[in-house]
Coordinates of C-alpha atoms and ligand atoms in Angstrom, one line a residue:
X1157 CA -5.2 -64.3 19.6
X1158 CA -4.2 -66.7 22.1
X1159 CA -3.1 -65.6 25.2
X1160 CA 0.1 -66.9 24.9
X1161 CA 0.8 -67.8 21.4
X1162 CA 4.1 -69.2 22.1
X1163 CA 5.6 -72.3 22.0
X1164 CA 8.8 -73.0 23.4
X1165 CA 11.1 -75.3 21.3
X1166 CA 13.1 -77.9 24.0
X1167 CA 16.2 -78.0 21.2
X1168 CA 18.2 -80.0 23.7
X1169 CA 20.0 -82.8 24.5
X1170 CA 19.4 -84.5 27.9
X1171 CA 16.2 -84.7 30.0
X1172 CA 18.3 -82.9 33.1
X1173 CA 18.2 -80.1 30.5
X1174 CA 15.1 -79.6 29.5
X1175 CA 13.3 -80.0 32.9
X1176 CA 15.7 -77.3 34.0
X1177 CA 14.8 -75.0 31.0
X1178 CA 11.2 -76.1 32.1
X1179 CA 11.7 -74.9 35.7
X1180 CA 13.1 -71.5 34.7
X1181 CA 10.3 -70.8 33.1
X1182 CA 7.8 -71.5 35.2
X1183 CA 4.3 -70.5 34.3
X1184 CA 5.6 -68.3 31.8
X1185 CA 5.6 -70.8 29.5
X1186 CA 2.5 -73.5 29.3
X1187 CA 3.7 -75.0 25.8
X1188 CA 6.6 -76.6 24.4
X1189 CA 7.4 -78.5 21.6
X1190 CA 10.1 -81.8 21.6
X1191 CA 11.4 -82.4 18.6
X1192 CA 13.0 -86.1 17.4
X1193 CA 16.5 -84.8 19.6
X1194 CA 15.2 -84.8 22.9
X1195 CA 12.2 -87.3 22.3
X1196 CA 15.6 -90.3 21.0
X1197 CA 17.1 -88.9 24.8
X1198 CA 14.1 -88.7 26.7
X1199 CA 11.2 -90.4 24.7
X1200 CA 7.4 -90.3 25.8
X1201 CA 7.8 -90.7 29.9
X1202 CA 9.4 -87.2 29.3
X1203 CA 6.3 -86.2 27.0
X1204 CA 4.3 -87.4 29.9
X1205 CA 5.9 -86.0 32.7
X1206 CA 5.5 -82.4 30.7
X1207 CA 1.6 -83.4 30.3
X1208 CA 1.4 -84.5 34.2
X1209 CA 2.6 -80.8 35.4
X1210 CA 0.0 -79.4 33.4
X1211 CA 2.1 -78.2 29.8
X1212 CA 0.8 -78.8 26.7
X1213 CA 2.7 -80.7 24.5
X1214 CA 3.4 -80.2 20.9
X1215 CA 5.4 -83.7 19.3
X1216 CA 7.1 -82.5 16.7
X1217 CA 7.9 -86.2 14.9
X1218 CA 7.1 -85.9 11.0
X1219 CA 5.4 -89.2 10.7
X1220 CA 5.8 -90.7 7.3
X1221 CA 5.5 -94.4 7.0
X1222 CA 2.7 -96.7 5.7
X1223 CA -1.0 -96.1 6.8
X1224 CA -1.3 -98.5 9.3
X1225 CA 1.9 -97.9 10.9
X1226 CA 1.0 -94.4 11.1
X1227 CA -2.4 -94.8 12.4
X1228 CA -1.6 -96.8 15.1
X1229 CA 1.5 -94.4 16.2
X1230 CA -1.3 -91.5 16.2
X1231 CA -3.4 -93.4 18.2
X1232 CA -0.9 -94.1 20.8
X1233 CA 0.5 -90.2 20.9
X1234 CA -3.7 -89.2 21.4
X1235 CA -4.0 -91.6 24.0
X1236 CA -0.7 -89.3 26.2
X1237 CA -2.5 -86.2 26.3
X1238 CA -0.6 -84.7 23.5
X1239 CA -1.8 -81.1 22.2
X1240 CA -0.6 -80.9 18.5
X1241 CA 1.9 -83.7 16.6
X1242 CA 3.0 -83.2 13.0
X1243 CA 2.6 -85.4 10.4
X1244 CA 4.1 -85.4 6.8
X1245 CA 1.6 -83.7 4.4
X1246 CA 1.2 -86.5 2.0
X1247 CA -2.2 -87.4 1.1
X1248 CA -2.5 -91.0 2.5
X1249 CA -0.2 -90.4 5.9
X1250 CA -2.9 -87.9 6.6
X1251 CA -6.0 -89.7 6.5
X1252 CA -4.4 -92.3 8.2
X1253 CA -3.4 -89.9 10.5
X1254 CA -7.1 -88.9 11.3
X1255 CA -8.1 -92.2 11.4
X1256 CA -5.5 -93.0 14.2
X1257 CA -6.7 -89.7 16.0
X1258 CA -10.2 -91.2 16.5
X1259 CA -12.4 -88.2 18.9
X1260 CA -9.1 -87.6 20.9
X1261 CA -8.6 -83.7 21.5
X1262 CA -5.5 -83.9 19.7
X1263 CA -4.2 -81.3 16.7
X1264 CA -2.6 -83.1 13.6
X1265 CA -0.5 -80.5 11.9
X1266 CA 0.6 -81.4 8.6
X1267 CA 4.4 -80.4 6.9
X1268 CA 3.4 -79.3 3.3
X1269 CA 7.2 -79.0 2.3
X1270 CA 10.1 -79.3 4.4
X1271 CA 11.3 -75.1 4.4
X1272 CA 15.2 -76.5 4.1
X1273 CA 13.6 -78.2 0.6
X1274 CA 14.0 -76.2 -2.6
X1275 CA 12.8 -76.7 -6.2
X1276 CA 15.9 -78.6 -6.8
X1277 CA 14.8 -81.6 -4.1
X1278 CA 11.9 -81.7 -5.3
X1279 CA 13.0 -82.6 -8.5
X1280 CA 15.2 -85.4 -6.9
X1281 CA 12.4 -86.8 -5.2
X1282 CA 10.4 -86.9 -8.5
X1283 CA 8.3 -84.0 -8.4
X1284 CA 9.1 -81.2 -11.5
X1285 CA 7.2 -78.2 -9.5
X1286 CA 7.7 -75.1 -8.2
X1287 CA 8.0 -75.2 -4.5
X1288 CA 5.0 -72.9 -4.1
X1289 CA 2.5 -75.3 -6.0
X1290 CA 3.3 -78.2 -3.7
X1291 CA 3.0 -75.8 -0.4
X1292 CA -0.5 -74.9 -2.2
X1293 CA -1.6 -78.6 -3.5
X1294 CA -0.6 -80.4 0.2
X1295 CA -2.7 -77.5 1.9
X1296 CA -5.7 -78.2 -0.1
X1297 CA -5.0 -82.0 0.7
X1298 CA -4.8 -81.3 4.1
X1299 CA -7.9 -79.6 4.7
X1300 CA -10.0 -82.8 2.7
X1301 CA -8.3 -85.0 4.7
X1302 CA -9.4 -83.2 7.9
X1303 CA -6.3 -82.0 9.2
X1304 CA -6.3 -79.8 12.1
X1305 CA -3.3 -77.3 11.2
X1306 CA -0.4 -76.7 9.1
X1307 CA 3.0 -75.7 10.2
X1308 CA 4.5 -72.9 7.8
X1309 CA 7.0 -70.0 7.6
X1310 CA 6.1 -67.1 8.8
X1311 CA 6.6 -65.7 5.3
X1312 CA 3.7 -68.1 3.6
X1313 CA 1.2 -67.7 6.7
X1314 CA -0.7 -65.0 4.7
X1315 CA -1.3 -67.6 1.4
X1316 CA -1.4 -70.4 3.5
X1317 CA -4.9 -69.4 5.5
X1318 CA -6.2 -68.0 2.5
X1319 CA -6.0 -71.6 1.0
X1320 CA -6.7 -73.4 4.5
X1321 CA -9.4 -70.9 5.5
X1322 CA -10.2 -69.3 8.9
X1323 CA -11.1 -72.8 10.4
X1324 CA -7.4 -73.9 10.2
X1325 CA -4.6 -73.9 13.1
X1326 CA -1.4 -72.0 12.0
X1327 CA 2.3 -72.8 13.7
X1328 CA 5.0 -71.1 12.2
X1329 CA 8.8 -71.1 13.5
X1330 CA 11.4 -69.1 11.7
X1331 CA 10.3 -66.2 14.4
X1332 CA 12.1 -64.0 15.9
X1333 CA 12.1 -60.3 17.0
X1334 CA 14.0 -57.8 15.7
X1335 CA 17.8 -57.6 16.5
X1336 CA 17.8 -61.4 18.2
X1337 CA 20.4 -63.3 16.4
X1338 CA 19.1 -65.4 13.5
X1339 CA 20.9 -68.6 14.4
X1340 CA 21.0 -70.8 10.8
X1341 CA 17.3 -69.6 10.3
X1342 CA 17.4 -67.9 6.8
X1343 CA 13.8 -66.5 6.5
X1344 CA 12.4 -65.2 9.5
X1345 CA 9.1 -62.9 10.8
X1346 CA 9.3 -61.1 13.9
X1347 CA 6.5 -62.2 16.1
X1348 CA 3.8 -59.7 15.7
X1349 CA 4.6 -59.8 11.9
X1350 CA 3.7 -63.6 12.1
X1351 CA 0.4 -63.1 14.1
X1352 CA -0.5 -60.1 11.6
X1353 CA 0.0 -63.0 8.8
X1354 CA -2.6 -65.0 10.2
X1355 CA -0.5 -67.2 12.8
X1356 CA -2.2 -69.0 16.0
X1357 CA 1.1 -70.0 17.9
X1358 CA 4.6 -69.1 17.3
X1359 CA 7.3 -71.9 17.4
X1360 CA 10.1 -69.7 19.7
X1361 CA 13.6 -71.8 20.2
X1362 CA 16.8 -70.0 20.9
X1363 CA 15.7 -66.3 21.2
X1364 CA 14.1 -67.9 24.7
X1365 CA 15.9 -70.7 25.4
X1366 CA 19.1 -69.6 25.5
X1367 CA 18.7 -66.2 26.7
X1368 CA 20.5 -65.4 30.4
X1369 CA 16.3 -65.1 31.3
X1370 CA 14.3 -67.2 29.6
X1371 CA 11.5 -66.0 31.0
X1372 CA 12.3 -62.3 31.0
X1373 CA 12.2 -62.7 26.9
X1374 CA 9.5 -64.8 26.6
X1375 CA 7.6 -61.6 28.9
X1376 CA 9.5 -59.4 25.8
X1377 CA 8.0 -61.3 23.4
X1378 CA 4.5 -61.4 24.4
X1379 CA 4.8 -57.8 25.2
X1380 CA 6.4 -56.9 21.7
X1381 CA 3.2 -59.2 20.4
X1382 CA 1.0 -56.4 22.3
X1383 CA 2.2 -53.7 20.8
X1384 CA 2.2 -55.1 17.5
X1385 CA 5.8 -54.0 16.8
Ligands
LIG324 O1 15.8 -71.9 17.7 P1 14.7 -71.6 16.7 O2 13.7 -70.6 17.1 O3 15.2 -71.4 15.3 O4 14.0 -73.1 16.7 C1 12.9 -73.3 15.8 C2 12.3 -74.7 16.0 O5 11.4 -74.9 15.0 C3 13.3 -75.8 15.9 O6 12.9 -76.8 16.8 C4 13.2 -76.2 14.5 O7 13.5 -77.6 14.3 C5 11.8 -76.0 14.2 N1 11.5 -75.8 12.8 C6 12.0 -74.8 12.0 N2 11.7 -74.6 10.7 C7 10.8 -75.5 10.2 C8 10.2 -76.5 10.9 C9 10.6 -76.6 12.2 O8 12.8 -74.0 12.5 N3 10.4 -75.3 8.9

């Protein structure tokens, strides 16, 4: 396991507010994630000012968009110094997505299916399958295409690295330990549950970040991760 498996979601809205979330954390936390919110506030001088103090940086944008397009975005983000950036788990996205990525040392983490998606959307996008099967076809996809990692729930981690094999980086939000409030996350794992499914790094939001101190729970969780509870 990684020393620190955790990374810390900046779910905010200003840059004022996540450098102070930054600073309360301190070394306690060396990873965060920003999402689309805070990257439309504070856009890539913020991802670079996080990568100048010495954080790694996970850009959470979902690229989708034609191969080119996407190629040349991924080669710009490897060219910051970004750690891990998801990309839409559809075949083509991907291997442009690789192809952007050149020899950087950056991890492309494809979304199989969106986890707010059920069998229902997928039949109004056009696709007459179980939920599961896409999850399971997109992970298979991913691995040809030479993706680094797939973000999943904590609850398909286990099925999800034995399709993607040991090789394969696994990020998985929906955590949370027990008795932290649940927030609008519907399916959740506490974190030693999603390490014990086969999890690399945790995605941690609101259990940390808007605890009275931060870095007293993200000390919790790591210590909860110890123990295996
Ligand atoms: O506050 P919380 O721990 O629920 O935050 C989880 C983070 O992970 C948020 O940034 C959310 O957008 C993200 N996420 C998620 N579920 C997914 C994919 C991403 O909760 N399936």
């Amino acid at each position: 396991m990684n020393q620190n498996p955790c990374i810390i979601a900046l779910d905010v809205d200003s840059v004022e507010q996540a450098r102070a979330l930054v600073r309360r954390l301190g070394g306690a936390a060396p990873f965060y994630k920003v999402g689309m919110e805070l990257y439309a506030a504070a856009g890539m001088e913020f991802v670079r000012e996080l990568v100048g103090q010495g954080k790694q940086v996970f850009l959470d944008m979902k690229f989708y968009d034609i191969g080119e397009t996407v190629k040349r975005a991924v080669a710009q983000v490897a060219r910051c110094g970004v750690r891990f950036l998801t990309v839409h788990g559809s075949g083509a996205v991907m291997r442009a997505a690789v192809e952007g990525k050149g020899g950087a040392p950056l991890g492309l983490l494809a979304v199989t299916v969106l986890t707010s998606f059920d069998r229902n959307d997928l039949a109004d996008l056009g696709y007459p399958c179980a939920v599961s099967d896409l999850v399971a076809l997109r992970v298979r996809k991913a691995v040809e295409a030479g993706i680094d990692g797939i973000v999943c729930s904590p609850l398909e981690a286990a099925s999800v690295r034995a399709l993607a094999g040991p090789g394969t980086i696994l990020v998985t939000p929906g955590v949370r330990s027990a008795g932290a409030g649940k927030g609008d996350q519907k399916r959740v794992a506490t974190p030693a549950e999603a390490i014990r499914a086969g999890a690399n790094y945790l995605v941690i939001g609101r259990q940390v970040t808007r605890a009275e101190d931060p870095a007293g729970e993200m000390a919790r969780i790591l210590e909860e991760i110890r123990a295996g509870a």
